[in-house]
Amino acid sequence: MANEHASKQYDLDLGAIRTRVLQMGGLVESQIRRAIDGLASGDLAALEQVIDDDHRVNAMEVALDGDTSHLIVRRQPAASDLRMIFAIAKTVTDLERIGDEAQKMARMAKAIHERGAAPLPPAVDVRHAAEAAIAMLRRSLDAFARLDCEAAQGVIRDDAGLDAEFRAILRQLITFMMEDPRTISTALEIVWIAKAIERIGDHAKNMAEYVIYIVRGTDVRHTRSPQPGA
Amino acid sequence: MMEQLLATKAEARSLSFYYGDFQALKGISMPVHERQVTALIGPSGCGKSTFLRCFNRMHDLYPGNRYDGQIILQPDNTDLLARSIDPIDVRMRIGMVFQKPNPFPKTVFENVAYGLRVRGERSRRAVEEKVEQALHDAALWDEVKERLHQPAYNLSGGQQQRLCIARALATDPELLLFDEPTSALDPIATASIEELMHDLKKRVTILIVTHNMQQAARVSDFTAYMYLGELVEFGVTDELFIKPQKKQTEDYITGRFG
């Protein structure tokens, strides 16, 4: 993708779309962060804001889908351009889903705090898992921006760690619920939050897989491990 | 994998071609698979039309032109370029359709019958049958059956091009060469020619030169990208347009500066 198109406008259009994908990524990242901060602080207004702001993520999805379909109609992209635009269309879907997960986290956090229940100790581990998911998302966006397969492979590898963290949180919560049934409501809400974080990791992994598709033209989805080199 | 299962209809082997001192083709080797459409793409001057014309020895018409290498036609393993082979015999087996429709200044019927008469077909009934069949095969019959004996020039551009295809089909060619067959046609006429190619490949092997990359992507099973007289890349069309192996191919099909 080093060379420029003979059509300057094509380069500009494609560049603008890529920039907007990164902006959308920045927005969903802040949504996750604000949701997890709200879980810790109990700031209900902040959590409300996260829930409201999901419409901004949705609007970006709709706008980007429009931009990509226009580019396809006008340019009939081929080869790496085709893979790029195809990957962008899929990335946008994953980003929108991440936005939904962040909104779900904010809803659960709000429910916990509205009831006035003290968060259970695993909330600390949930925060750790959320940081890991945010790091995965950020690295997959960086990999997309720089078309860096190595970074993308790192994200794919890290997803297993996040899945393990989710299972650990689940085990802890089960222990709490068995010891004290009064914790069940809150524990279930934390399960939902942890599950949302685990799903965010899956979406970040998908996005990393699209980066490998753009660069190498190979589809590494549903394979055990991506093949190094190409 | 797809390639290995297919029979080869023709094969260029280290084919070079010279217009006098100028070398227009540089050692091209590639197969043309039987009953498949193979597209030749590349920028102007890359040699794709020159390559196509080697298949029916059209370059023989001008002095100073020289072939080197072979084009083997199957199933009889004939080298089309061998000195012992009469170009007229080659053209009996290989039909050609050009960029601009070029019907003869004759009637619709006589255009299609021409090749049959040249071959010495005397039976009026046989000629009529073959003309009708060829016009059917070229998806033109319904449009011209009422005016078979009117001048071919009265037909529209798209109809004239299909008439030229019918003319080529009448003599049952094994290989059809198309040299930018739709560049002078509107999108609807273009679509009908493309549709026709899709039907024709059930019986005949097609080699097409096109400037329109989307057309190559639409109609062909295999694509060859040529540049400066060399074959840069040959492969299954879907793969070549999604993930070309060579950067030069990539730059060309994505519209980038080389």
CSV table of C-alpha atoms in Angstrom, one decimal:
chain,number,residue,atom,x,y,z
A,1,MET,CA,0.0,0.0,0.0
A,2,ALA,CA,3.1,2.2,-0.2
A,3,ASN,CA,2.2,3.8,-3.5
A,4,GLU,CA,-0.4,6.4,-4.1
A,5,HIS,CA,-3.4,5.9,-6.4
A,6,ALA,CA,-3.3,7.6,-9.7
A,7,SER,CA,-6.5,9.2,-8.4
A,8,LYS,CA,-5.7,11.6,-5.5
A,9,GLN,CA,-9.3,11.7,-4.5
A,10,TYR,CA,-9.3,7.9,-4.0
A,11,ASP,CA,-6.4,8.2,-1.6
A,12,LEU,CA,-8.1,11.1,0.2
A,13,ASP,CA,-11.4,9.1,0.5
A,14,LEU,CA,-9.8,6.0,1.7
A,15,GLY,CA,-7.6,7.9,4.2
A,16,ALA,CA,-10.6,9.7,5.6
A,17,ILE,CA,-12.4,6.4,6.2
A,18,ARG,CA,-9.5,4.9,8.0
A,19,THR,CA,-9.2,8.0,10.2
A,20,ARG,CA,-12.9,7.8,11.1
A,21,VAL,CA,-12.5,4.1,12.0
A,22,LEU,CA,-9.7,5.1,14.4
A,23,GLN,CA,-11.9,7.9,15.8
A,24,MET,CA,-14.7,5.5,16.4
A,25,GLY,CA,-12.2,3.2,18.1
A,26,GLY,CA,-11.2,6.1,20.4
A,27,LEU,CA,-14.8,6.7,21.3
A,28,VAL,CA,-15.6,3.1,22.2
A,29,GLU,CA,-12.4,2.9,24.2
A,30,SER,CA,-13.5,5.9,26.3
A,31,GLN,CA,-16.9,4.4,26.7
A,32,ILE,CA,-15.4,1.2,28.3
A,33,ARG,CA,-13.1,3.3,30.5
A,34,ARG,CA,-15.9,5.5,31.8
A,35,ALA,CA,-18.1,2.5,32.4
A,36,ILE,CA,-15.5,0.7,34.5
A,37,ASP,CA,-14.6,4.0,36.3
A,38,GLY,CA,-18.3,4.4,37.1
A,39,LEU,CA,-18.4,0.9,38.6
A,40,ALA,CA,-15.6,1.8,41.0
A,41,SER,CA,-16.8,5.4,41.8
A,42,GLY,CA,-20.5,4.9,41.8
A,43,ASP,CA,-20.9,8.2,39.9
A,44,LEU,CA,-24.4,7.6,38.5
A,45,ALA,CA,-24.4,10.7,36.3
A,46,ALA,CA,-21.2,9.5,34.6
A,47,LEU,CA,-22.8,6.0,34.0
A,48,GLU,CA,-25.9,7.6,32.6
A,49,GLN,CA,-23.7,9.6,30.2
A,50,VAL,CA,-22.1,6.3,29.0
A,51,ILE,CA,-25.5,4.8,28.3
A,52,ASP,CA,-26.6,7.9,26.4
A,53,ASP,CA,-23.4,8.2,24.4
A,54,ASP,CA,-23.9,4.8,22.8
A,55,HIS,CA,-26.0,6.6,20.1
A,56,ARG,CA,-22.8,8.4,19.1
A,57,VAL,CA,-21.1,5.1,18.4
A,58,ASN,CA,-24.1,3.9,16.5
A,59,ALA,CA,-24.2,7.1,14.4
A,60,MET,CA,-20.5,6.6,13.5
A,61,GLU,CA,-21.3,3.0,12.4
A,62,VAL,CA,-24.0,4.2,10.1
A,63,ALA,CA,-21.9,7.0,8.7
A,64,LEU,CA,-18.9,4.7,8.1
A,65,ASP,CA,-21.1,2.1,6.4
A,66,GLY,CA,-22.3,4.8,4.1
A,67,ASP,CA,-18.8,5.9,3.3
A,68,THR,CA,-17.6,2.4,2.6
A,69,SER,CA,-20.5,1.6,0.3
A,70,HIS,CA,-19.9,4.9,-1.6
A,71,LEU,CA,-16.2,4.1,-2.0
A,72,ILE,CA,-17.0,0.6,-3.4
A,73,VAL,CA,-19.5,2.0,-5.9
A,74,ARG,CA,-17.1,4.7,-7.1
A,75,ARG,CA,-13.8,2.9,-7.1
A,76,GLN,CA,-14.5,-0.8,-7.4
A,77,PRO,CA,-11.6,-1.5,-5.1
A,78,ALA,CA,-9.3,-4.5,-5.9
A,79,ALA,CA,-6.6,-6.4,-4.2
A,80,SER,CA,-5.3,-4.7,-1.0
A,81,ASP,CA,-7.8,-1.9,-1.4
A,82,LEU,CA,-10.6,-4.5,-1.6
A,83,ARG,CA,-9.3,-6.3,1.5
A,84,MET,CA,-8.9,-2.9,3.3
A,85,ILE,CA,-12.5,-1.8,2.6
A,86,PHE,CA,-13.9,-5.3,3.4
A,87,ALA,CA,-11.9,-5.3,6.7
A,88,ILE,CA,-13.1,-1.8,7.6
A,89,ALA,CA,-16.7,-2.8,7.1
A,90,LYS,CA,-16.3,-5.7,9.5
A,91,THR,CA,-14.2,-3.7,11.9
A,92,VAL,CA,-16.9,-1.1,12.2
A,93,THR,CA,-19.4,-3.8,13.2
A,94,ASP,CA,-17.1,-5.1,15.9
A,95,LEU,CA,-16.5,-1.6,17.2
A,96,GLU,CA,-20.3,-1.0,17.4
A,97,ARG,CA,-20.7,-4.2,19.3
A,98,ILE,CA,-17.9,-3.1,21.7
A,99,GLY,CA,-20.0,0.1,22.2
A,100,ASP,CA,-23.0,-2.1,23.1
A,101,GLU,CA,-20.9,-4.0,25.6
A,102,ALA,CA,-19.7,-0.8,27.2
A,103,GLN,CA,-23.3,0.4,27.5
A,104,LYS,CA,-24.2,-2.9,29.1
A,105,MET,CA,-21.4,-2.5,31.6
A,106,ALA,CA,-22.6,0.9,32.5
A,107,ARG,CA,-26.2,-0.3,33.0
A,108,MET,CA,-25.0,-3.1,35.4
A,109,ALA,CA,-22.8,-0.7,37.3
A,110,LYS,CA,-25.7,1.7,37.6
A,111,ALA,CA,-28.0,-1.1,38.9
A,112,ILE,CA,-25.4,-2.1,41.5
A,113,HIS,CA,-25.0,1.4,42.8
A,114,GLU,CA,-28.6,2.4,42.7
A,115,ARG,CA,-29.3,-0.5,45.1
A,116,GLY,CA,-26.6,0.9,47.4
A,117,ALA,CA,-24.9,-2.5,47.5
A,118,ALA,CA,-21.2,-2.4,48.3
A,119,PRO,CA,-19.3,-3.9,45.3
A,120,LEU,CA,-17.9,-7.4,45.9
A,121,PRO,CA,-14.1,-7.8,46.1
A,122,PRO,CA,-13.9,-9.4,42.6
A,123,ALA,CA,-14.7,-5.9,41.3
A,124,VAL,CA,-10.9,-5.3,41.6
A,125,ASP,CA,-10.3,-8.3,39.3
A,126,VAL,CA,-12.9,-7.0,36.9
A,127,ARG,CA,-11.1,-3.7,36.7
A,128,HIS,CA,-7.9,-5.6,35.8
A,129,ALA,CA,-9.7,-7.5,33.1
A,130,ALA,CA,-11.2,-4.3,31.7
A,131,GLU,CA,-7.7,-2.7,31.5
A,132,ALA,CA,-6.5,-5.8,29.6
A,133,ALA,CA,-9.5,-5.6,27.2
A,134,ILE,CA,-8.8,-1.8,26.6
A,135,ALA,CA,-5.2,-2.6,25.9
A,136,MET,CA,-6.2,-5.2,23.4
A,137,LEU,CA,-8.6,-2.8,21.7
A,138,ARG,CA,-6.0,-0.1,21.6
A,139,ARG,CA,-3.3,-2.4,20.2
A,140,SER,CA,-5.7,-3.8,17.5
A,141,LEU,CA,-6.5,-0.2,16.5
A,142,ASP,CA,-2.7,0.6,16.4
A,143,ALA,CA,-2.1,-2.5,14.3
A,144,PHE,CA,-4.9,-1.4,11.9
A,145,ALA,CA,-3.4,2.1,11.7
A,146,ARG,CA,0.1,0.8,11.0
A,147,LEU,CA,-0.9,-2.4,9.2
A,148,ASP,CA,1.3,-4.2,11.7
A,149,CYS,CA,0.8,-8.0,11.6
A,150,GLU,CA,3.1,-8.6,14.6
A,151,ALA,CA,1.0,-6.4,16.8
A,152,ALA,CA,-2.1,-8.0,15.5
A,153,GLN,CA,-0.8,-11.4,16.4
A,154,GLY,CA,0.0,-10.2,19.9
A,155,VAL,CA,-3.7,-9.2,20.4
A,156,ILE,CA,-4.9,-12.6,19.1
A,157,ARG,CA,-2.6,-14.4,21.6
A,158,ASP,CA,-3.7,-12.2,24.5
A,159,ASP,CA,-7.3,-13.1,24.1
A,160,ALA,CA,-6.7,-16.5,25.7
A,161,GLY,CA,-5.4,-14.6,28.9
A,162,LEU,CA,-8.5,-12.5,29.0
A,163,ASP,CA,-10.8,-15.6,28.7
A,164,ALA,CA,-8.9,-17.2,31.6
A,165,GLU,CA,-9.4,-14.1,33.7
A,166,PHE,CA,-13.1,-14.2,33.0
A,167,ARG,CA,-13.3,-17.8,34.2
A,168,ALA,CA,-11.3,-16.9,37.4
A,169,ILE,CA,-13.7,-14.1,38.2
A,170,LEU,CA,-16.7,-16.4,37.6
A,171,ARG,CA,-15.2,-19.0,40.1
A,172,GLN,CA,-14.7,-16.3,42.7
A,173,LEU,CA,-18.2,-15.0,42.3
A,174,ILE,CA,-19.7,-18.5,42.6
A,175,THR,CA,-17.8,-18.9,45.9
A,176,PHE,CA,-19.3,-15.6,47.2
A,177,MET,CA,-22.8,-16.6,46.2
A,178,MET,CA,-22.6,-19.9,47.9
A,179,GLU,CA,-21.3,-18.3,51.1
A,180,ASP,CA,-23.8,-15.6,51.2
A,181,PRO,CA,-27.0,-15.7,49.1
A,182,ARG,CA,-27.6,-12.0,49.7
A,183,THR,CA,-24.7,-11.2,47.3
A,184,ILE,CA,-26.4,-13.0,44.4
A,185,SER,CA,-28.0,-10.0,42.8
A,186,THR,CA,-24.8,-8.0,42.7
A,187,ALA,CA,-22.7,-11.0,41.8
A,188,LEU,CA,-24.9,-11.7,38.8
A,189,GLU,CA,-24.5,-8.1,37.7
A,190,ILE,CA,-20.7,-8.4,38.0
A,191,VAL,CA,-20.9,-11.6,36.0
A,192,TRP,CA,-22.6,-9.6,33.2
A,193,ILE,CA,-19.9,-7.0,33.4
A,194,ALA,CA,-17.1,-9.5,33.3
A,195,LYS,CA,-18.8,-11.3,30.4
A,196,ALA,CA,-19.0,-7.9,28.5
A,197,ILE,CA,-15.3,-7.4,29.0
A,198,GLU,CA,-14.6,-10.9,27.8
A,199,ARG,CA,-16.7,-10.2,24.7
A,200,ILE,CA,-14.8,-6.9,24.1
A,201,GLY,CA,-11.6,-9.0,24.0
A,202,ASP,CA,-13.2,-11.2,21.4
A,203,HIS,CA,-14.1,-8.2,19.2
A,204,ALA,CA,-10.6,-6.8,19.6
A,205,LYS,CA,-9.3,-10.2,18.5
A,206,ASN,CA,-11.5,-10.1,15.4
A,207,MET,CA,-10.2,-6.7,14.5
A,208,ALA,CA,-6.7,-8.0,14.8
A,209,GLU,CA,-7.5,-10.9,12.5
A,210,TYR,CA,-8.8,-8.4,9.9
A,211,VAL,CA,-5.5,-6.6,10.0
A,212,ILE,CA,-3.7,-9.8,9.1
A,213,TYR,CA,-6.2,-10.3,6.2
A,214,ILE,CA,-5.5,-6.8,4.9
A,215,VAL,CA,-1.8,-7.3,5.0
A,216,ARG,CA,-1.4,-10.9,3.9
A,217,GLY,CA,-4.6,-11.8,2.3
A,218,THR,CA,-5.0,-14.8,4.5
A,219,ASP,CA,-8.0,-15.4,6.7
A,220,VAL,CA,-6.8,-16.5,10.1
A,221,ARG,CA,-10.2,-16.7,11.7
A,222,HIS,CA,-11.2,-20.0,13.3
A,223,THR,CA,-7.7,-21.3,13.1
A,224,ARG,CA,-5.7,-22.3,16.2
A,225,SER,CA,-2.8,-19.9,15.7
A,226,PRO,CA,-1.9,-17.5,12.9
A,227,GLN,CA,1.0,-18.7,10.8
A,228,PRO,CA,4.0,-16.4,11.2
A,229,GLY,CA,5.5,-14.9,8.1
A,230,ALA,CA,4.1,-14.8,4.6
B,1,MET,CA,-6.0,-26.9,-7.4
B,2,MET,CA,-8.5,-25.8,-9.9
B,3,GLU,CA,-5.7,-25.5,-12.5
B,4,GLN,CA,-4.6,-29.0,-12.2
B,5,LEU,CA,-8.0,-30.5,-13.0
B,6,LEU,CA,-8.3,-28.6,-16.2
B,7,ALA,CA,-7.2,-29.7,-19.7
B,8,THR,CA,-4.9,-27.3,-21.6
B,9,LYS,CA,-6.3,-26.1,-24.9
B,10,ALA,CA,-3.2,-24.1,-25.9
B,11,GLU,CA,0.1,-23.3,-24.3
B,12,ALA,CA,2.6,-20.6,-25.0
B,13,ARG,CA,6.2,-21.8,-24.5
B,14,SER,CA,8.9,-19.2,-24.2
B,15,LEU,CA,7.1,-17.1,-26.8
B,16,SER,CA,9.0,-14.0,-28.0
B,17,PHE,CA,7.9,-11.8,-30.8
B,18,TYR,CA,9.7,-9.1,-32.7
B,19,TYR,CA,8.4,-6.2,-34.8
B,20,GLY,CA,11.6,-5.9,-36.8
B,21,ASP,CA,14.2,-5.0,-34.2
B,22,PHE,CA,11.7,-4.3,-31.5
B,23,GLN,CA,11.0,-7.1,-29.1
B,24,ALA,CA,7.3,-6.9,-28.2
B,25,LEU,CA,7.0,-10.2,-26.3
B,26,LYS,CA,9.7,-11.6,-24.0
B,27,GLY,CA,9.6,-15.3,-23.4
B,28,ILE,CA,6.0,-15.8,-22.4
B,29,SER,CA,5.0,-19.2,-21.1
B,30,MET,CA,1.4,-19.8,-20.0
B,31,PRO,CA,-1.5,-22.2,-20.5
B,32,VAL,CA,-4.9,-21.5,-22.0
B,33,HIS,CA,-7.3,-23.8,-20.2
B,34,GLU,CA,-9.9,-25.6,-22.2
B,35,ARG,CA,-13.5,-24.3,-22.0
B,36,GLN,CA,-12.4,-21.5,-19.7
B,37,VAL,CA,-12.2,-17.8,-20.3
B,38,THR,CA,-8.6,-16.4,-20.0
B,39,ALA,CA,-8.2,-12.7,-19.8
B,40,LEU,CA,-5.1,-10.7,-20.8
B,41,ILE,CA,-4.8,-7.4,-19.0
B,42,GLY,CA,-2.1,-4.7,-18.8
B,43,PRO,CA,-1.4,-1.1,-19.7
B,44,SER,CA,-1.3,0.0,-23.3
B,45,GLY,CA,1.8,-1.3,-25.1
B,46,CYS,CA,2.3,-4.2,-22.7
B,47,GLY,CA,2.0,-6.7,-25.6
B,48,LYS,CA,-1.4,-8.2,-24.8
B,49,SER,CA,-2.9,-7.7,-28.2
B,50,THR,CA,0.4,-8.8,-29.8
B,51,PHE,CA,0.3,-11.9,-27.8
B,52,LEU,CA,-3.4,-12.6,-28.7
B,53,ARG,CA,-2.6,-12.1,-32.4
B,54,CYS,CA,0.2,-14.7,-32.3
B,55,PHE,CA,-2.5,-17.3,-31.8
B,56,ASN,CA,-3.9,-16.9,-35.3
B,57,ARG,CA,-0.7,-15.9,-37.0
B,58,MET,CA,-2.0,-12.4,-37.8
B,59,HIS,CA,1.5,-11.0,-37.6
B,60,ASP,CA,2.4,-13.1,-40.7
B,61,LEU,CA,0.7,-10.4,-42.8
B,62,TYR,CA,3.6,-8.0,-42.3
B,63,PRO,CA,7.2,-8.5,-43.3
B,64,GLY,CA,9.9,-8.2,-40.7
B,65,ASN,CA,7.8,-9.8,-38.0
B,66,ARG,CA,9.4,-12.7,-36.2
B,67,TYR,CA,8.2,-15.3,-33.7
B,68,ASP,CA,10.4,-17.3,-31.4
B,69,GLY,CA,9.2,-20.1,-29.2
B,70,GLN,CA,6.0,-22.1,-29.6
B,71,ILE,CA,2.3,-22.0,-29.2
B,72,ILE,CA,1.1,-25.6,-28.8
B,73,LEU,CA,-2.5,-26.3,-29.7
B,74,GLN,CA,-4.1,-29.4,-28.2
B,75,PRO,CA,-5.3,-32.1,-28.6
B,76,ASP,CA,-3.0,-32.7,-31.5
B,77,ASN,CA,0.1,-31.0,-30.0
B,78,THR,CA,0.4,-28.8,-33.1
B,79,ASP,CA,2.9,-25.9,-32.9
B,80,LEU,CA,0.9,-23.0,-34.4
B,81,LEU,CA,4.1,-21.1,-35.1
B,82,ALA,CA,5.9,-23.8,-36.9
B,83,ARG,CA,6.9,-22.9,-40.4
B,84,SER,CA,5.3,-26.0,-41.8
B,85,ILE,CA,1.9,-24.9,-40.5
B,86,ASP,CA,-0.2,-22.9,-42.9
B,87,PRO,CA,-1.7,-19.8,-41.2
B,88,ILE,CA,-4.9,-20.4,-43.1
B,89,ASP,CA,-5.2,-23.8,-41.4
B,90,VAL,CA,-4.6,-22.2,-38.0
B,91,ARG,CA,-7.4,-19.7,-38.6
B,92,MET,CA,-9.7,-22.5,-39.6
B,93,ARG,CA,-9.4,-23.7,-36.0
B,94,ILE,CA,-9.2,-20.4,-34.2
B,95,GLY,CA,-11.7,-17.6,-34.6
B,96,MET,CA,-11.2,-13.9,-33.8
B,97,VAL,CA,-13.5,-11.0,-32.9
B,98,PHE,CA,-12.1,-7.5,-33.0
B,99,GLN,CA,-12.6,-4.3,-31.0
B,100,LYS,CA,-14.9,-2.6,-33.6
B,101,PRO,CA,-17.6,-4.7,-35.2
B,102,ASN,CA,-16.4,-5.4,-38.7
B,103,PRO,CA,-19.1,-7.2,-40.6
B,104,PHE,CA,-18.5,-7.7,-44.3
B,105,PRO,CA,-20.5,-5.4,-46.7
B,106,LYS,CA,-23.0,-8.3,-47.3
B,107,THR,CA,-26.3,-9.4,-45.8
B,108,VAL,CA,-26.6,-10.8,-42.3
B,109,PHE,CA,-26.9,-14.3,-43.7
B,110,GLU,CA,-23.9,-14.0,-46.0
B,111,ASN,CA,-21.7,-12.7,-43.2
B,112,VAL,CA,-22.3,-15.9,-41.2
B,113,ALA,CA,-22.2,-18.1,-44.2
B,114,TYR,CA,-18.9,-16.7,-45.5
B,115,GLY,CA,-16.6,-19.0,-43.5
B,116,LEU,CA,-18.6,-22.0,-44.5
B,117,ARG,CA,-18.4,-21.2,-48.2
B,118,VAL,CA,-14.7,-20.5,-47.9
B,119,ARG,CA,-14.4,-24.0,-46.6
B,120,GLY,CA,-16.3,-25.4,-49.6
B,121,GLU,CA,-19.6,-26.1,-48.0
B,122,ARG,CA,-21.9,-26.5,-51.1
B,123,SER,CA,-25.1,-27.8,-49.5
B,124,ARG,CA,-27.5,-25.0,-49.2
B,125,ARG,CA,-29.4,-26.8,-46.5
B,126,ALA,CA,-26.3,-27.4,-44.5
B,127,VAL,CA,-25.3,-23.7,-44.8
B,128,GLU,CA,-28.8,-22.6,-43.7
B,129,GLU,CA,-28.7,-24.8,-40.7
B,130,LYS,CA,-25.3,-23.8,-39.6
B,131,VAL,CA,-26.1,-20.1,-40.1
B,132,GLU,CA,-29.2,-20.4,-37.9
B,133,GLN,CA,-27.3,-22.3,-35.3
B,134,ALA,CA,-24.5,-19.8,-35.2
B,135,LEU,CA,-27.0,-16.9,-34.9
B,136,HIS,CA,-28.7,-18.8,-32.0
B,137,ASP,CA,-25.4,-19.4,-30.3
B,138,ALA,CA,-24.5,-15.7,-30.6
B,139,ALA,CA,-27.9,-14.8,-29.1
B,140,LEU,CA,-28.8,-12.9,-32.2
B,141,TRP,CA,-31.3,-15.1,-34.0
B,142,ASP,CA,-34.5,-13.7,-32.5
B,143,GLU,CA,-33.4,-10.2,-33.4
B,144,VAL,CA,-32.4,-10.9,-37.1
B,145,LYS,CA,-34.5,-13.8,-38.2
B,146,GLU,CA,-36.9,-11.5,-40.1
B,147,ARG,CA,-34.1,-9.6,-41.8
B,148,LEU,CA,-31.5,-12.2,-42.7
B,149,HIS,CA,-31.1,-10.8,-46.2
B,150,GLN,CA,-30.8,-7.2,-45.3
B,151,PRO,CA,-27.3,-5.5,-45.1
B,152,ALA,CA,-25.4,-6.2,-41.9
B,153,TYR,CA,-24.7,-2.5,-41.6
B,154,ASN,CA,-28.3,-1.9,-40.7
B,155,LEU,CA,-27.8,-3.7,-37.4
B,156,SER,CA,-26.9,-1.8,-34.2
B,157,GLY,CA,-23.3,-1.8,-33.0
B,158,GLY,CA,-24.0,-4.5,-30.4
B,159,GLN,CA,-25.9,-6.6,-32.9
B,160,GLN,CA,-23.0,-6.2,-35.4
B,161,GLN,CA,-20.6,-7.5,-32.8
B,162,ARG,CA,-22.7,-10.5,-32.1
B,163,LEU,CA,-22.9,-11.1,-35.8
B,164,CYS,CA,-19.2,-11.1,-35.9
B,165,ILE,CA,-19.2,-13.7,-33.1
B,166,ALA,CA,-21.8,-15.7,-35.0
B,167,ARG,CA,-19.5,-15.5,-38.1
B,168,ALA,CA,-16.6,-16.8,-36.0
B,169,LEU,CA,-18.8,-19.6,-34.5
B,170,ALA,CA,-20.2,-20.8,-37.8
B,171,THR,CA,-17.0,-22.7,-38.5
B,172,ASP,CA,-16.9,-24.5,-35.1
B,173,PRO,CA,-13.6,-22.9,-33.9
B,174,GLU,CA,-11.8,-24.6,-31.0
B,175,LEU,CA,-10.5,-21.3,-29.7
B,176,LEU,CA,-12.0,-17.9,-29.9
B,177,LEU,CA,-9.8,-14.8,-29.6
B,178,PHE,CA,-11.5,-11.6,-28.5
B,179,ASP,CA,-9.6,-8.3,-28.8
B,180,GLU,CA,-11.4,-5.8,-26.6
B,181,PRO,CA,-14.7,-6.9,-28.0
B,182,THR,CA,-16.9,-4.5,-26.1
B,183,SER,CA,-14.8,-1.3,-26.0
B,184,ALA,CA,-16.9,0.3,-28.7
B,185,LEU,CA,-20.3,-0.8,-27.2
B,186,ASP,CA,-22.6,0.6,-24.6
B,187,PRO,CA,-23.1,-1.0,-21.2
B,188,ILE,CA,-26.2,-3.0,-22.2
B,189,ALA,CA,-24.6,-4.4,-25.4
B,190,THR,CA,-21.5,-5.1,-23.4
B,191,ALA,CA,-23.5,-7.0,-20.8
B,192,SER,CA,-25.0,-9.1,-23.6
B,193,ILE,CA,-21.6,-10.0,-25.0
B,194,GLU,CA,-20.3,-10.9,-21.6
B,195,GLU,CA,-23.4,-13.1,-21.0
B,196,LEU,CA,-22.7,-14.7,-24.3
B,197,MET,CA,-19.1,-15.5,-23.4
B,198,HIS,CA,-20.4,-17.2,-20.3
B,199,ASP,CA,-22.6,-19.5,-22.4
B,200,LEU,CA,-20.0,-20.0,-25.1
B,201,LYS,CA,-17.3,-21.3,-22.8
B,202,LYS,CA,-19.3,-24.5,-22.3
B,203,ARG,CA,-18.2,-25.4,-25.8
B,204,VAL,CA,-15.3,-23.2,-26.8
B,205,THR,CA,-12.1,-21.9,-25.2
B,206,ILE,CA,-11.9,-18.1,-25.0
B,207,LEU,CA,-8.9,-15.8,-24.8
B,208,ILE,CA,-9.8,-12.2,-24.4
B,209,VAL,CA,-7.8,-8.9,-24.3
B,210,THR,CA,-9.6,-6.2,-22.3
B,211,HIS,CA,-8.7,-2.8,-21.0
B,212,ASN,CA,-11.5,-3.0,-18.6
B,213,MET,CA,-10.3,-4.7,-15.4
B,214,GLN,CA,-13.8,-5.1,-14.0
B,215,GLN,CA,-14.7,-6.9,-17.3
B,216,ALA,CA,-11.7,-9.3,-16.8
B,217,ALA,CA,-12.9,-9.9,-13.2
B,218,ARG,CA,-16.5,-10.5,-14.4
B,219,VAL,CA,-16.0,-12.8,-17.4
B,220,SER,CA,-12.7,-14.7,-16.9
B,221,ASP,CA,-11.7,-17.8,-15.0
B,222,PHE,CA,-8.0,-17.0,-15.4
B,223,THR,CA,-6.2,-13.7,-15.8
B,224,ALA,CA,-2.7,-12.9,-17.1
B,225,TYR,CA,-1.2,-9.5,-16.3
B,226,MET,CA,1.4,-8.4,-18.8
B,227,TYR,CA,3.8,-5.5,-18.6
B,228,LEU,CA,6.4,-4.3,-21.2
B,229,GLY,CA,6.1,-7.5,-23.1
B,230,GLU,CA,6.5,-9.8,-20.1
B,231,LEU,CA,4.0,-12.0,-18.3
B,232,VAL,CA,4.1,-10.6,-14.8
B,233,GLU,CA,1.5,-12.9,-13.2
B,234,PHE,CA,-0.9,-15.6,-14.3
B,235,GLY,CA,-3.5,-17.0,-12.0
B,236,VAL,CA,-7.1,-17.8,-11.1
B,237,THR,CA,-9.0,-14.6,-11.6
B,238,ASP,CA,-10.6,-14.4,-8.2
B,239,GLU,CA,-7.3,-14.9,-6.5
B,240,LEU,CA,-5.5,-12.4,-8.7
B,241,PHE,CA,-8.0,-9.7,-8.0
B,242,ILE,CA,-8.2,-10.3,-4.3
B,243,LYS,CA,-4.6,-11.2,-3.5
B,244,PRO,CA,-2.1,-10.8,-6.4
B,245,GLN,CA,1.3,-12.3,-5.8
B,246,LYS,CA,3.3,-9.6,-7.5
B,247,LYS,CA,3.4,-6.0,-6.4
B,248,GLN,CA,3.4,-4.8,-10.1
B,249,THR,CA,0.0,-6.6,-10.5
B,250,GLU,CA,-1.3,-5.0,-7.3
B,251,ASP,CA,-0.3,-1.5,-8.4
B,252,TYR,CA,-1.9,-2.0,-11.8
B,253,ILE,CA,-5.3,-3.4,-10.6
B,254,THR,CA,-5.6,-1.0,-7.7
B,255,GLY,CA,-4.9,2.0,-10.0
B,256,ARG,CA,-1.6,3.0,-8.4
B,257,PHE,CA,1.5,4.5,-9.9
B,258,GLY,CA,4.0,1.8,-10.8
